[in-house]
Amino acid sequence: MSDFFSATQVSAARESLHKIRESMRGTIKGKDTVLDQVLTALVAGGHVLIEDLPGVGKTTLAYALARSMDCVFSRVQFTSDLLPSDVTGVAIYDETIKEFVFKKGPVFANIVLADEINRATPKTQSSLLEVMDRGKVTVDGQAHAVGAPFMVFATQNPVDYEGTFPLPESQMDRFLMRLHMGYPQAADELEILRSTRTGYDAIAMEPVVTRSDILQLQQLALHVFIEDSVLDYILRIVGATRTEADFRAGVSVRGGLALKHAAQARALLEGRDFVVPEDVATLAVPVLAHRLTLVRPVSDGMEERRLVVATLKRIVSAVPPPV
Amino acid sequence: MENPRPQLSQIELQQLRWFLGGLIGVVSAWTVFYMEVDALLALAVITATVPFFTLFPRFSRALPAIFHRLAFPLIVTVFALDLWGNREPLPAMIRLDLMLLGYRCISPRGRREDLQLILLALFVVVVTGVFTVSPAFVVQILFFTGAALGLLLAVTLSDARAGGLAGNAVGWEHVRWPELFRRLRAAADLRVVALAGALFSGVVALSALLFLALPRFEITNDFFIDRLITKSSRTGFSESILFGEVNKIAQDGGMAFAVDVSDPAAVPSDLYWRMLVLDEYSGQGFRASAGLRNSFPPVRDKAIVHGGVGRAREDRTVWTIYYQPGVSRYLPLMGGYGRLYFGEPQALAMSPPLRIAALPSEPAKMVGYRVEGMDTDGVLRDRVFAREHVLPAWDSPRARIYFGHDAPPPEPGENAPDQEGEKEVGAPTFLELNGVAPGDLEKLRTWVAEMGGAGVDGPDFARRAGAWLQARHTYSLDSSTPGGEGDVIVRWMGSREPGHCELFAGSMVLLARAAGHPTRLVTGFKGGVWNPTSGSITVRNSDAHAWCEIWDESNGSWVRTDATPGGQLTPAANNDGLPAGASRMEQDTGWSARLDGLRVFWYRRIVSFDQNSQLELMRGTKDQLRGMLVGIRDLLEEQIRRLMEWLRQPWDLTRIFGSLAALGALAGTVWFWQSSGRGWWMAWRSRRTASHRHDPVRREASRWLARLERRVSVLGATPGPGLSATRESLLRLRYGARQGWAPPAEVFAEAKRRLRELGRGKRTMPADR
C-alpha cells in the first residue's frame, strides 16, 4: 500500500503545517476550517475553487499562503477578452538575438489566483486548466514547467452570472476542493476593521517554510497509509452518489482518487501517518460536492449548490463508517 | 457495522418485484402438473406468456387498455361456463386461479397486485400439496415461501423508499437483467443473506420438530375436496383384464409401491403380490364372474384396523406398504393376513375366500397400510371350497366360516340346515371353459394327455403343464399370436411363438381346467428390489405379472403356480415360502433408487407418521439422551472418585510441592496468556492474514475503540492526554500500517486499564504513566 515512514517525519510535517497555519491566522481571521482545507489541498497537490461573494478575503487567503511559504504569487483577473496567451505566456521575436523567445505569463508562479475564472471564454479557461492538470505550458512544441509547488486558487461569484461562462463538469472535476469563505464572525471582523492595511500588497509576512519543505510534504502525503476498510468506505460513498436518484451522474474515478489524496493530506495535517474514516467523512463534501449536478436543474445557482450539499451530506451520514 | 453494499434504486426494486412475481407465477402454476386437473391450455398459455412478459416487461405496458377492461369479465365468464359444463367445483376453481394468476403475471402490478399474486399462487401450491402429499410438495412450498418472502421484502423496501406512496418508478420496464443481477449481488450482504437463510432453516427445522413432537390428531380423509378431483387409473388393474394389459403395465418403470419390513430376514425368496383373482374366461381375457364379485362383502365401515383371514398370525413380521396412487383400488398382499392397519380410518372391502382387499375407490394419493400376520408361502387354504367346490356369496351362512380363523372345519351335515334358502351365486367358474370352442377343447385335452396330465393332482399337473409350456415357448414381452380361427390362447399354445406372462398364465388355466382342475388367474406384481438407501423393498409397475392358482384337492388349498419361464411352477418345488432374507434380493443403488428412498422416507416419517411412529421416535430419542446423560454422569463420578482417592492419600512434602507447582504453572499460564500470549498469538495470526478485514488485531482494536468511545460517551468524560494516547494507539492498530504498530498486547492491556479507570469514575484521565 505505502511505505512506512518514521514518527519523526510525521511530527516534522505536522510542525511545518502548524507553522503555516499560525502564520496565515495572523492575516485570515476566524477561518480555521478554511485554512485547514487550503492546507489539505496544498499538501495533496490539488487546486481549489473558491465560490464566494467579492470582498470576503479570497485574494488575501491565496496571498497569505504564498507569503508563508516563500512562494511566487500572481493574480490574473479573468475577463471575457482575456486570451490564453495572456495566461500562459507568448513567444515573441527578439530583435537582438534574432529569434523567438518565450515570455512567461502569470501562470508561472507557485500560487496563482485566477480571479472570477468564469468570466473568461472557455478557450482561456481551458488553457489554465491544462496547466493545472499537467503542471507545464507547451508553446511552439516546447514545454515550460511552471513553479513547484503549483497551486491555483480560482474564484467564482456564485450570485452574479451575467455574462459568464460556467465551467463545465469535466473542468470542475480538476479542482480538488470547492471552498466557501463566508463572512467572518463579528469579533474577527472588528479586528479586521481595526487594522490599517488597505490591500493584500500591504501584508507583511515572513515565510515560515520553504518551497522544498512543501514539496517534501506533498511526497510524504502520498505515502500516508490507508487501510482497506477506509478505501472501501470511500468506494461506498462514491458508489452511493452513483446510485442516488437526485444526481444526474455520480462522482468520477478521479473524484474518488481526489478524496483519497485529500484524506491522506488531512491525516498528515493531523499528525497521523494513517487515514481514519473521519478524514474521509470530513472532506467528502468539499471534495465531492462541486463534481455533482442535480437531475432537475435549479435556476438559482446558490440553491442548486445547497441542494447538492444537502443530498451529499445525507449520503455521507447514511453510509456507515468502518469501525 | 461495516456495510459495503450499495442500495437498490426504486427502479431496480420494481424490476426485482416483477421478476419474482413472474417466477412465483410460473412455478406455482406448474405444480398443477402433479394433479389430474385438465388445465393444459391454461398451463400452456402461462408457460408461453409469463416468462416472455417477465423478461420483456415493456410489452406489458404495451397491452391495450381494452385488454385490461375485458380480462376480468372474460375470466369470470369462462369460470362460470366451466363450472356449468363440468359440474366439478374444485378443478374449475383451479383453472380460474390459473387464469387470474396468468393475468396478474403479465399485467403491470403495484403493491396490491403483488399481494394478490402471492395469494393466488399460494392457493395453487397448497391445493397441490393437500392432494398429492408428495415429497415434491416440500420443495414447492419451500421455494414458494422463499420467493414470496423475497417479493414481500422488495415490496416493503420500495414502499419505504417511496415514502408509502404507491406507484411505479418511471422507466422501470427497460430492464438489463445481467446488470440487475450484478447489482443485486453487490447489494446483498452475504452475511445477512446467510443469517436469513439460517433463520429460515431454523424455522423449518423448528416446524419439523413441532411436527414430530406435537400429539397426533386423527384427521380423517373426509374433507369434501378429497372427492372433488378424480384421478384416472394410470395402470389399469381392474376386474376385467384383456390379454396384453398386464404386459402394457409392465412397460412403466414408475414405482407402484414400497414396502418396509420389520424383519428383513423374513422376506421370502420370491415375492408374489396378489391383487386380483379372475375366473371367467371370455376368449379375449379374464374377468371376475358374478359369483366371484358376490363373494365380496360390501365395503366395511371406516376403521383403523381390519381383521383378515390368515394362517400366519403368530408371525410377528410387520409389512408396511406405501401404495402409490393410480395403480388400482385392490391392495397388493401376498396372501391372507391377520390384521391390516391404516393410518387413518379407512373403508375396506375384503373377500375372505379370495384373500383380496380393496378400497372403495382408487386412491388419488398415496395410501399407507400395515399388514401383520401375512401368509407368504403361496398356499391358500379354502375349507368351503374343499368341501363343496362352491364359492359362497358374502352373506351366505357358509361364508361366515371365513371370518372365524379359528373356527373348526364343519362336520358333514353340520351346515345342512343352513343351506336351506342359501343364496345361489351361480355355478363355480373355476372349471368353466365357456369361451373355448369344442374343437379347441379337444386340442386342450389332447395336450393334457400328451403331457401325462390325466389323473394327477393339481400341483403335479401344474408342474407337468408348466414344463410342457416352457418347452414349447420362450418368454418375451414382444409376443404375437398366429392368425387363424379359434381361441387365441389355443392358437398360441399350438405354435412355437414366444409369449408374455398373461399367455403362459392363461394357457395354464385353460389346460388345467380341461384336465378337471379348478384354476384361477391372479394378477399383481412379482418380485421387487431392495433399496439400501431407505432399507425398503421397491416394487415397480414393470414388475406387473400374471400367474395362476390351482386347486390342490389333497390339502384343500389353492396353490400358486407360475408357468412363465423364471417363475415357480409350485411353491413346494422350490421350497418357496421359506425366508431368504432381503440381503439376497437384487439391490437397487442408482439415483432413481435414492430418490425412491427419499420418497419412502417422506412417507415413513411425514405422511404416515402416526402416533405409534411418534412414540417410537420419542422413545428412541429419550433412550439415546438418557444413555448420553448416564454416560456423562458416570464419567464425572469416576473422575470425582479418582480425585477423592488422590486427595485421601497421605500428603508428604513431595506431593505438596508438586501440587503447588502444578497450580502455580496453571496460574502462570493463565496470567501469561492474558498478559502477553493472547496478544502475541493475535499478532502472529495478523501477520498471516492477507485481508485487512479479517485481521484479528484490527478487529480487536476496533472492539476496544468502540468500548472506549461508548464509555466516554456514557460518562460524558473529557478525554485527557492519557486516554487520547490510548485512543491514538488503538486507532493506529485499527487503521495504521502494521510496521507502525505498538505491541498489540500492550495496547489492549492499556485500553483495558483505561476502561477500568473510567469505570471507577475517573472522568478525566491523567497523562501517560
JSON list of N, CA and C in Angstrom, two decimals, chain A residues 1-4 225-230 232 236 239-240 243 270-278 318-323, chain B residues 1-7 9 12 183 690-693 698 702 706 727-728 731-741:
[
{"chain": "A", "resi": 1, "resn": "MET", "atom": "N", "xyz": [0.84, -1.20, 0.00]},
{"chain": "A", "resi": 1, "resn": "MET", "atom": "CA", "xyz": [0.00, 0.00, 0.00]},
{"chain": "A", "resi": 1, "resn": "MET", "atom": "C", "xyz": [0.88, 1.25, 0.00]},
{"chain": "A", "resi": 2, "resn": "SER", "atom": "N", "xyz": [1.63, 1.41, 1.02]},
{"chain": "A", "resi": 2, "resn": "SER", "atom": "CA", "xyz": [2.50, 2.58, 1.05]},
{"chain": "A", "resi": 2, "resn": "SER", "atom": "C", "xyz": [3.69, 2.27, 1.93]},
{"chain": "A", "resi": 3, "resn": "ASP", "atom": "N", "xyz": [4.73, 3.07, 1.74]},
{"chain": "A", "resi": 3, "resn": "ASP", "atom": "CA", "xyz": [5.92, 2.84, 2.55]},
{"chain": "A", "resi": 3, "resn": "ASP", "atom": "C", "xyz": [5.68, 3.44, 3.93]},
{"chain": "A", "resi": 4, "resn": "PHE", "atom": "N", "xyz": [6.28, 2.78, 4.87]},
{"chain": "A", "resi": 4, "resn": "PHE", "atom": "CA", "xyz": [6.14, 3.28, 6.23]},
{"chain": "A", "resi": 4, "resn": "PHE", "atom": "C", "xyz": [7.19, 4.34, 6.46]},
{"chain": "A", "resi": 225, "resn": "PHE", "atom": "N", "xyz": [-0.56, 5.91, 5.06]},
{"chain": "A", "resi": 225, "resn": "PHE", "atom": "CA", "xyz": [-1.20, 4.58, 4.94]},
{"chain": "A", "resi": 225, "resn": "PHE", "atom": "C", "xyz": [-2.73, 4.71, 4.96]},
{"chain": "A", "resi": 226, "resn": "ILE", "atom": "N", "xyz": [-3.33, 3.96, 4.10]},
{"chain": "A", "resi": 226, "resn": "ILE", "atom": "CA", "xyz": [-4.80, 3.96, 4.07]},
{"chain": "A", "resi": 226, "resn": "ILE", "atom": "C", "xyz": [-5.27, 2.51, 4.03]},
{"chain": "A", "resi": 227, "resn": "GLU", "atom": "N", "xyz": [-5.97, 2.14, 5.05]},
{"chain": "A", "resi": 227, "resn": "GLU", "atom": "CA", "xyz": [-6.36, 0.74, 5.25]},
{"chain": "A", "resi": 227, "resn": "GLU", "atom": "C", "xyz": [-7.53, 0.38, 4.33]},
{"chain": "A", "resi": 228, "resn": "ASP", "atom": "N", "xyz": [-7.65, -0.93, 4.06]},
{"chain": "A", "resi": 228, "resn": "ASP", "atom": "CA", "xyz": [-8.65, -1.38, 3.08]},
{"chain": "A", "resi": 228, "resn": "ASP", "atom": "C", "xyz": [-10.07, -0.96, 3.43]},
{"chain": "A", "resi": 229, "resn": "SER", "atom": "N", "xyz": [-10.41, -1.03, 4.70]},
{"chain": "A", "resi": 229, "resn": "SER", "atom": "CA", "xyz": [-11.79, -0.70, 5.05]},
{"chain": "A", "resi": 229, "resn": "SER", "atom": "C", "xyz": [-12.08, 0.78, 4.83]},
{"chain": "A", "resi": 230, "resn": "VAL", "atom": "N", "xyz": [-11.03, 1.61, 4.94]},
{"chain": "A", "resi": 230, "resn": "VAL", "atom": "CA", "xyz": [-11.21, 3.05, 4.69]},
{"chain": "A", "resi": 230, "resn": "VAL", "atom": "C", "xyz": [-11.35, 3.29, 3.17]},
{"chain": "A", "resi": 232, "resn": "ASP", "atom": "N", "xyz": [-12.56, 1.17, 1.24]},
{"chain": "A", "resi": 232, "resn": "ASP", "atom": "CA", "xyz": [-13.90, 0.64, 0.98]},
{"chain": "A", "resi": 232, "resn": "ASP", "atom": "C", "xyz": [-14.96, 1.69, 1.34]},
{"chain": "A", "resi": 236, "resn": "ARG", "atom": "N", "xyz": [-17.72, 3.22, -1.08]},
{"chain": "A", "resi": 236, "resn": "ARG", "atom": "CA", "xyz": [-19.16, 3.20, -0.79]},
{"chain": "A", "resi": 236, "resn": "ARG", "atom": "C", "xyz": [-19.78, 4.58, -0.92]},
{"chain": "A", "resi": 239, "resn": "GLY", "atom": "N", "xyz": [-19.84, 5.25, -4.61]},
{"chain": "A", "resi": 239, "resn": "GLY", "atom": "CA", "xyz": [-20.87, 4.40, -5.21]},
{"chain": "A", "resi": 239, "resn": "GLY", "atom": "C", "xyz": [-22.27, 4.90, -4.91]},
{"chain": "A", "resi": 240, "resn": "ALA", "atom": "N", "xyz": [-22.44, 5.38, -3.69]},
{"chain": "A", "resi": 240, "resn": "ALA", "atom": "CA", "xyz": [-23.78, 5.87, -3.31]},
{"chain": "A", "resi": 240, "resn": "ALA", "atom": "C", "xyz": [-24.17, 7.09, -4.13]},
{"chain": "A", "resi": 243, "resn": "THR", "atom": "N", "xyz": [-25.66, 5.90, -7.40]},
{"chain": "A", "resi": 243, "resn": "THR", "atom": "CA", "xyz": [-27.00, 5.30, -7.41]},
{"chain": "A", "resi": 243, "resn": "THR", "atom": "C", "xyz": [-28.06, 6.26, -6.88]},
{"chain": "A", "resi": 270, "resn": "GLU", "atom": "N", "xyz": [-3.07, 16.31, 10.62]},
{"chain": "A", "resi": 270, "resn": "GLU", "atom": "CA", "xyz": [-3.45, 15.96, 11.99]},
{"chain": "A", "resi": 270, "resn": "GLU", "atom": "C", "xyz": [-2.34, 15.21, 12.71]},
{"chain": "A", "resi": 271, "resn": "GLY", "atom": "N", "xyz": [-1.21, 15.03, 12.03]},
{"chain": "A", "resi": 271, "resn": "GLY", "atom": "CA", "xyz": [-0.08, 14.37, 12.68]},
{"chain": "A", "resi": 271, "resn": "GLY", "atom": "C", "xyz": [-0.19, 12.86, 12.69]},
{"chain": "A", "resi": 272, "resn": "ARG", "atom": "N", "xyz": [-0.88, 12.32, 11.71]},
{"chain": "A", "resi": 272, "resn": "ARG", "atom": "CA", "xyz": [-1.01, 10.85, 11.63]},
{"chain": "A", "resi": 272, "resn": "ARG", "atom": "C", "xyz": [-0.36, 10.36, 10.35]},
{"chain": "A", "resi": 273, "resn": "ASP", "atom": "N", "xyz": [0.13, 9.13, 10.39]},
{"chain": "A", "resi": 273, "resn": "ASP", "atom": "CA", "xyz": [0.65, 8.53, 9.16]},
{"chain": "A", "resi": 273, "resn": "ASP", "atom": "C", "xyz": [-0.34, 7.52, 8.62]},
{"chain": "A", "resi": 274, "resn": "PHE", "atom": "N", "xyz": [-1.56, 7.62, 9.05]},
{"chain": "A", "resi": 274, "resn": "PHE", "atom": "CA", "xyz": [-2.60, 6.73, 8.53]},
{"chain": "A", "resi": 274, "resn": "PHE", "atom": "C", "xyz": [-3.93, 7.50, 8.51]},
{"chain": "A", "resi": 275, "resn": "VAL", "atom": "N", "xyz": [-4.78, 7.07, 7.64]},
{"chain": "A", "resi": 275, "resn": "VAL", "atom": "CA", "xyz": [-6.06, 7.76, 7.46]},
{"chain": "A", "resi": 275, "resn": "VAL", "atom": "C", "xyz": [-7.12, 7.08, 8.33]},
{"chain": "A", "resi": 276, "resn": "VAL", "atom": "N", "xyz": [-7.97, 7.88, 8.93]},
{"chain": "A", "resi": 276, "resn": "VAL", "atom": "CA", "xyz": [-9.10, 7.33, 9.68]},
{"chain": "A", "resi": 276, "resn": "VAL", "atom": "C", "xyz": [-10.38, 7.74, 8.94]},
{"chain": "A", "resi": 277, "resn": "PRO", "atom": "N", "xyz": [-11.47, 7.02, 9.19]},
{"chain": "A", "resi": 277, "resn": "PRO", "atom": "CA", "xyz": [-12.71, 7.33, 8.45]},
{"chain": "A", "resi": 277, "resn": "PRO", "atom": "C", "xyz": [-13.16, 8.78, 8.62]},
{"chain": "A", "resi": 278, "resn": "GLU", "atom": "N", "xyz": [-12.80, 9.34, 9.75]},
{"chain": "A", "resi": 278, "resn": "GLU", "atom": "CA", "xyz": [-13.21, 10.73, 9.99]},
{"chain": "A", "resi": 278, "resn": "GLU", "atom": "C", "xyz": [-12.62, 11.67, 8.94]},
{"chain": "A", "resi": 318, "resn": "ALA", "atom": "N", "xyz": [-25.51, 8.49, 5.74]},
{"chain": "A", "resi": 318, "resn": "ALA", "atom": "CA", "xyz": [-26.18, 7.18, 5.60]},
{"chain": "A", "resi": 318, "resn": "ALA", "atom": "C", "xyz": [-25.19, 6.05, 5.40]},
{"chain": "A", "resi": 319, "resn": "VAL", "atom": "N", "xyz": [-24.02, 6.38, 4.90]},
{"chain": "A", "resi": 319, "resn": "VAL", "atom": "CA", "xyz": [-23.02, 5.31, 4.68]},
{"chain": "A", "resi": 319, "resn": "VAL", "atom": "C", "xyz": [-22.25, 5.12, 5.99]},
{"chain": "A", "resi": 320, "resn": "PRO", "atom": "N", "xyz": [-22.42, 3.96, 6.60]},
{"chain": "A", "resi": 320, "resn": "PRO", "atom": "CA", "xyz": [-21.76, 3.78, 7.90]},
{"chain": "A", "resi": 320, "resn": "PRO", "atom": "C", "xyz": [-20.25, 3.65, 7.75]},
{"chain": "A", "resi": 321, "resn": "PRO", "atom": "N", "xyz": [-19.50, 4.36, 8.60]},
{"chain": "A", "resi": 321, "resn": "PRO", "atom": "CA", "xyz": [-18.04, 4.25, 8.52]},
{"chain": "A", "resi": 321, "resn": "PRO", "atom": "C", "xyz": [-17.57, 2.91, 9.07]},
{"chain": "A", "resi": 322, "resn": "PRO", "atom": "N", "xyz": [-16.41, 2.46, 8.65]},
{"chain": "A", "resi": 322, "resn": "PRO", "atom": "CA", "xyz": [-15.89, 1.22, 9.24]},
{"chain": "A", "resi": 322, "resn": "PRO", "atom": "C", "xyz": [-15.53, 1.45, 10.69]},
{"chain": "A", "resi": 323, "resn": "VAL", "atom": "N", "xyz": [-15.72, 0.42, 11.48]},
{"chain": "A", "resi": 323, "resn": "VAL", "atom": "CA", "xyz": [-15.37, 0.54, 12.89]},
{"chain": "A", "resi": 323, "resn": "VAL", "atom": "C", "xyz": [-14.28, -0.48, 13.20]},
{"chain": "B", "resi": 1, "resn": "MET", "atom": "N", "xyz": [-21.49, -0.94, 12.25]},
{"chain": "B", "resi": 1, "resn": "MET", "atom": "CA", "xyz": [-21.25, -2.13, 11.40]},
{"chain": "B", "resi": 1, "resn": "MET", "atom": "C", "xyz": [-20.76, -1.70, 10.02]},
{"chain": "B", "resi": 2, "resn": "GLU", "atom": "N", "xyz": [-19.88, -2.50, 9.50]},
{"chain": "B", "resi": 2, "resn": "GLU", "atom": "CA", "xyz": [-19.36, -2.20, 8.18]},
{"chain": "B", "resi": 2, "resn": "GLU", "atom": "C", "xyz": [-20.35, -2.72, 7.14]},
{"chain": "B", "resi": 3, "resn": "ASN", "atom": "N", "xyz": [-20.72, -1.85, 6.26]},
{"chain": "B", "resi": 3, "resn": "ASN", "atom": "CA", "xyz": [-21.70, -2.29, 5.26]},
{"chain": "B", "resi": 3, "resn": "ASN", "atom": "C", "xyz": [-21.30, -1.76, 3.90]},
{"chain": "B", "resi": 4, "resn": "PRO", "atom": "N", "xyz": [-20.54, -2.55, 3.14]},
{"chain": "B", "resi": 4, "resn": "PRO", "atom": "CA", "xyz": [-20.02, -2.05, 1.88]},
{"chain": "B", "resi": 4, "resn": "PRO", "atom": "C", "xyz": [-21.01, -2.22, 0.73]},
{"chain": "B", "resi": 5, "resn": "ARG", "atom": "N", "xyz": [-22.27, -2.31, 1.02]},
{"chain": "B", "resi": 5, "resn": "ARG", "atom": "CA", "xyz": [-23.24, -2.63, -0.03]},
{"chain": "B", "resi": 5, "resn": "ARG", "atom": "C", "xyz": [-23.95, -1.40, -0.55]},
{"chain": "B", "resi": 6, "resn": "PRO", "atom": "N", "xyz": [-24.05, -1.30, -1.87]},
{"chain": "B", "resi": 6, "resn": "PRO", "atom": "CA", "xyz": [-24.90, -0.23, -2.41]},
{"chain": "B", "resi": 6, "resn": "PRO", "atom": "C", "xyz": [-26.36, -0.60, -2.21]},
{"chain": "B", "resi": 7, "resn": "GLN", "atom": "N", "xyz": [-27.24, 0.38, -2.36]},
{"chain": "B", "resi": 7, "resn": "GLN", "atom": "CA", "xyz": [-28.66, 0.10, -2.21]},
{"chain": "B", "resi": 7, "resn": "GLN", "atom": "C", "xyz": [-29.30, 0.05, -3.58]},
{"chain": "B", "resi": 9, "resn": "SER", "atom": "N", "xyz": [-31.94, 0.88, -6.30]},
{"chain": "B", "resi": 9, "resn": "SER", "atom": "CA", "xyz": [-32.79, 2.04, -6.52]},
{"chain": "B", "resi": 9, "resn": "SER", "atom": "C", "xyz": [-34.24, 1.60, -6.63]},
{"chain": "B", "resi": 12, "resn": "GLU", "atom": "N", "xyz": [-34.79, -0.47, -9.67]},
{"chain": "B", "resi": 12, "resn": "GLU", "atom": "CA", "xyz": [-34.28, -1.84, -9.55]},
{"chain": "B", "resi": 12, "resn": "GLU", "atom": "C", "xyz": [-35.17, -2.69, -8.66]},
{"chain": "B", "resi": 183, "resn": "ARG", "atom": "N", "xyz": [-26.10, -6.05, -9.75]},
{"chain": "B", "resi": 183, "resn": "ARG", "atom": "CA", "xyz": [-26.37, -5.07, -8.69]},
{"chain": "B", "resi": 183, "resn": "ARG", "atom": "C", "xyz": [-26.97, -5.76, -7.46]},
{"chain": "B", "resi": 690, "resn": "ALA", "atom": "N", "xyz": [-3.91, -12.08, 5.10]},
{"chain": "B", "resi": 690, "resn": "ALA", "atom": "CA", "xyz": [-3.69, -11.14, 4.00]},
{"chain": "B", "resi": 690, "resn": "ALA", "atom": "C", "xyz": [-4.74, -10.03, 4.01]},
{"chain": "B", "resi": 691, "resn": "SER", "atom": "N", "xyz": [-5.96, -10.38, 4.35]},
{"chain": "B", "resi": 691, "resn": "SER", "atom": "CA", "xyz": [-7.05, -9.40, 4.27]},
{"chain": "B", "resi": 691, "resn": "SER", "atom": "C", "xyz": [-7.09, -8.52, 5.52]},
{"chain": "B", "resi": 692, "resn": "HIS", "atom": "N", "xyz": [-7.15, -7.23, 5.32]},
{"chain": "B", "resi": 692, "resn": "HIS", "atom": "CA", "xyz": [-7.28, -6.32, 6.46]},
{"chain": "B", "resi": 692, "resn": "HIS", "atom": "C", "xyz": [-8.56, -6.57, 7.21]},
{"chain": "B", "resi": 693, "resn": "ARG", "atom": "N", "xyz": [-9.60, -6.91, 6.45]},
{"chain": "B", "resi": 693, "resn": "ARG", "atom": "CA", "xyz": [-10.93, -7.07, 7.05]},
{"chain": "B", "resi": 693, "resn": "ARG", "atom": "C", "xyz": [-10.93, -8.17, 8.12]},
{"chain": "B", "resi": 698, "resn": "ARG", "atom": "N", "xyz": [-6.70, -5.89, 14.04]},
{"chain": "B", "resi": 698, "resn": "ARG", "atom": "CA", "xyz": [-7.55, -4.75, 13.67]},
{"chain": "B", "resi": 698, "resn": "ARG", "atom": "C", "xyz": [-8.96, -4.92, 14.24]},
{"chain": "B", "resi": 702, "resn": "SER", "atom": "N", "xyz": [-10.69, -2.55, 16.92]},
{"chain": "B", "resi": 702, "resn": "SER", "atom": "CA", "xyz": [-11.99, -1.95, 16.62]},
{"chain": "B", "resi": 702, "resn": "SER", "atom": "C", "xyz": [-12.93, -2.12, 17.81]},
{"chain": "B", "resi": 706, "resn": "ALA", "atom": "N", "xyz": [-14.48, 0.91, 20.12]},
{"chain": "B", "resi": 706, "resn": "ALA", "atom": "CA", "xyz": [-15.92, 1.08, 20.31]},
{"chain": "B", "resi": 706, "resn": "ALA", "atom": "C", "xyz": [-16.24, 1.13, 21.80]},
{"chain": "B", "resi": 727, "resn": "ARG", "atom": "N", "xyz": [-6.24, 6.01, 22.76]},
{"chain": "B", "resi": 727, "resn": "ARG", "atom": "CA", "xyz": [-7.12, 6.00, 21.59]},
{"chain": "B", "resi": 727, "resn": "ARG", "atom": "C", "xyz": [-6.29, 6.07, 20.31]},
{"chain": "B", "resi": 728, "resn": "GLU", "atom": "N", "xyz": [-5.26, 6.90, 20.35]},
{"chain": "B", "resi": 728, "resn": "GLU", "atom": "CA", "xyz": [-4.40, 7.04, 19.19]},
{"chain": "B", "resi": 728, "resn": "GLU", "atom": "C", "xyz": [-3.71, 5.71, 18.85]},
{"chain": "B", "resi": 731, "resn": "LEU", "atom": "N", "xyz": [-6.26, 3.47, 17.38]},
{"chain": "B", "resi": 731, "resn": "LEU", "atom": "CA", "xyz": [-6.54, 3.90, 16.00]},
{"chain": "B", "resi": 731, "resn": "LEU", "atom": "C", "xyz": [-5.44, 3.42, 15.07]},
{"chain": "B", "resi": 732, "resn": "ARG", "atom": "N", "xyz": [-4.21, 3.49, 15.58]},
{"chain": "B", "resi": 732, "resn": "ARG", "atom": "CA", "xyz": [-3.08, 3.05, 14.75]},
{"chain": "B", "resi": 732, "resn": "ARG", "atom": "C", "xyz": [-3.18, 1.56, 14.47]},
{"chain": "B", "resi": 733, "resn": "LEU", "atom": "N", "xyz": [-3.56, 0.79, 15.51]},
{"chain": "B", "resi": 733, "resn": "LEU", "atom": "CA", "xyz": [-3.73, -0.65, 15.31]},
{"chain": "B", "resi": 733, "resn": "LEU", "atom": "C", "xyz": [-4.86, -0.94, 14.34]},
{"chain": "B", "resi": 734, "resn": "ARG", "atom": "N", "xyz": [-5.88, -0.11, 14.44]},
{"chain": "B", "resi": 734, "resn": "ARG", "atom": "CA", "xyz": [-7.05, -0.36, 13.60]},
{"chain": "B", "resi": 734, "resn": "ARG", "atom": "C", "xyz": [-6.82, 0.07, 12.15]},
{"chain": "B", "resi": 735, "resn": "TYR", "atom": "N", "xyz": [-6.26, 1.28, 11.98]},
{"chain": "B", "resi": 735, "resn": "TYR", "atom": "CA", "xyz": [-6.17, 1.84, 10.62]},
{"chain": "B", "resi": 735, "resn": "TYR", "atom": "C", "xyz": [-4.74, 2.02, 10.11]},
{"chain": "B", "resi": 736, "resn": "GLY", "atom": "N", "xyz": [-3.76, 1.89, 10.97]},
{"chain": "B", "resi": 736, "resn": "GLY", "atom": "CA", "xyz": [-2.40, 2.22, 10.57]},
{"chain": "B", "resi": 736, "resn": "GLY", "atom": "C", "xyz": [-1.68, 1.07, 9.90]},
{"chain": "B", "resi": 737, "resn": "ALA", "atom": "N", "xyz": [-0.50, 1.40, 9.38]},
{"chain": "B", "resi": 737, "resn": "ALA", "atom": "CA", "xyz": [0.33, 0.37, 8.75]},
{"chain": "B", "resi": 737, "resn": "ALA", "atom": "C", "xyz": [0.88, -0.54, 9.84]},
{"chain": "B", "resi": 738, "resn": "ARG", "atom": "N", "xyz": [1.04, -1.80, 9.50]},
{"chain": "B", "resi": 738, "resn": "ARG", "atom": "CA", "xyz": [1.44, -2.79, 10.50]},
{"chain": "B", "resi": 738, "resn": "ARG", "atom": "C", "xyz": [2.82, -2.46, 11.07]},
{"chain": "B", "resi": 739, "resn": "GLN", "atom": "N", "xyz": [3.67, -1.86, 10.24]},
{"chain": "B", "resi": 739, "resn": "GLN", "atom": "CA", "xyz": [5.03, -1.56, 10.69]},
{"chain": "B", "resi": 739, "resn": "GLN", "atom": "C", "xyz": [5.04, -0.56, 11.85]},
{"chain": "B", "resi": 740, "resn": "GLY", "atom": "N", "xyz": [4.00, 0.25, 11.93]},
{"chain": "B", "resi": 740, "resn": "GLY", "atom": "CA", "xyz": [3.98, 1.28, 12.95]},
{"chain": "B", "resi": 740, "resn": "GLY", "atom": "C", "xyz": [3.27, 0.87, 14.22]},
{"chain": "B", "resi": 741, "resn": "TRP", "atom": "N", "xyz": [2.87, -0.36, 14.29]},
{"chain": "B", "resi": 741, "resn": "TRP", "atom": "CA", "xyz": [2.11, -0.80, 15.47]},
{"chain": "B", "resi": 741, "resn": "TRP", "atom": "C", "xyz": [2.98, -0.90, 16.72]}
]
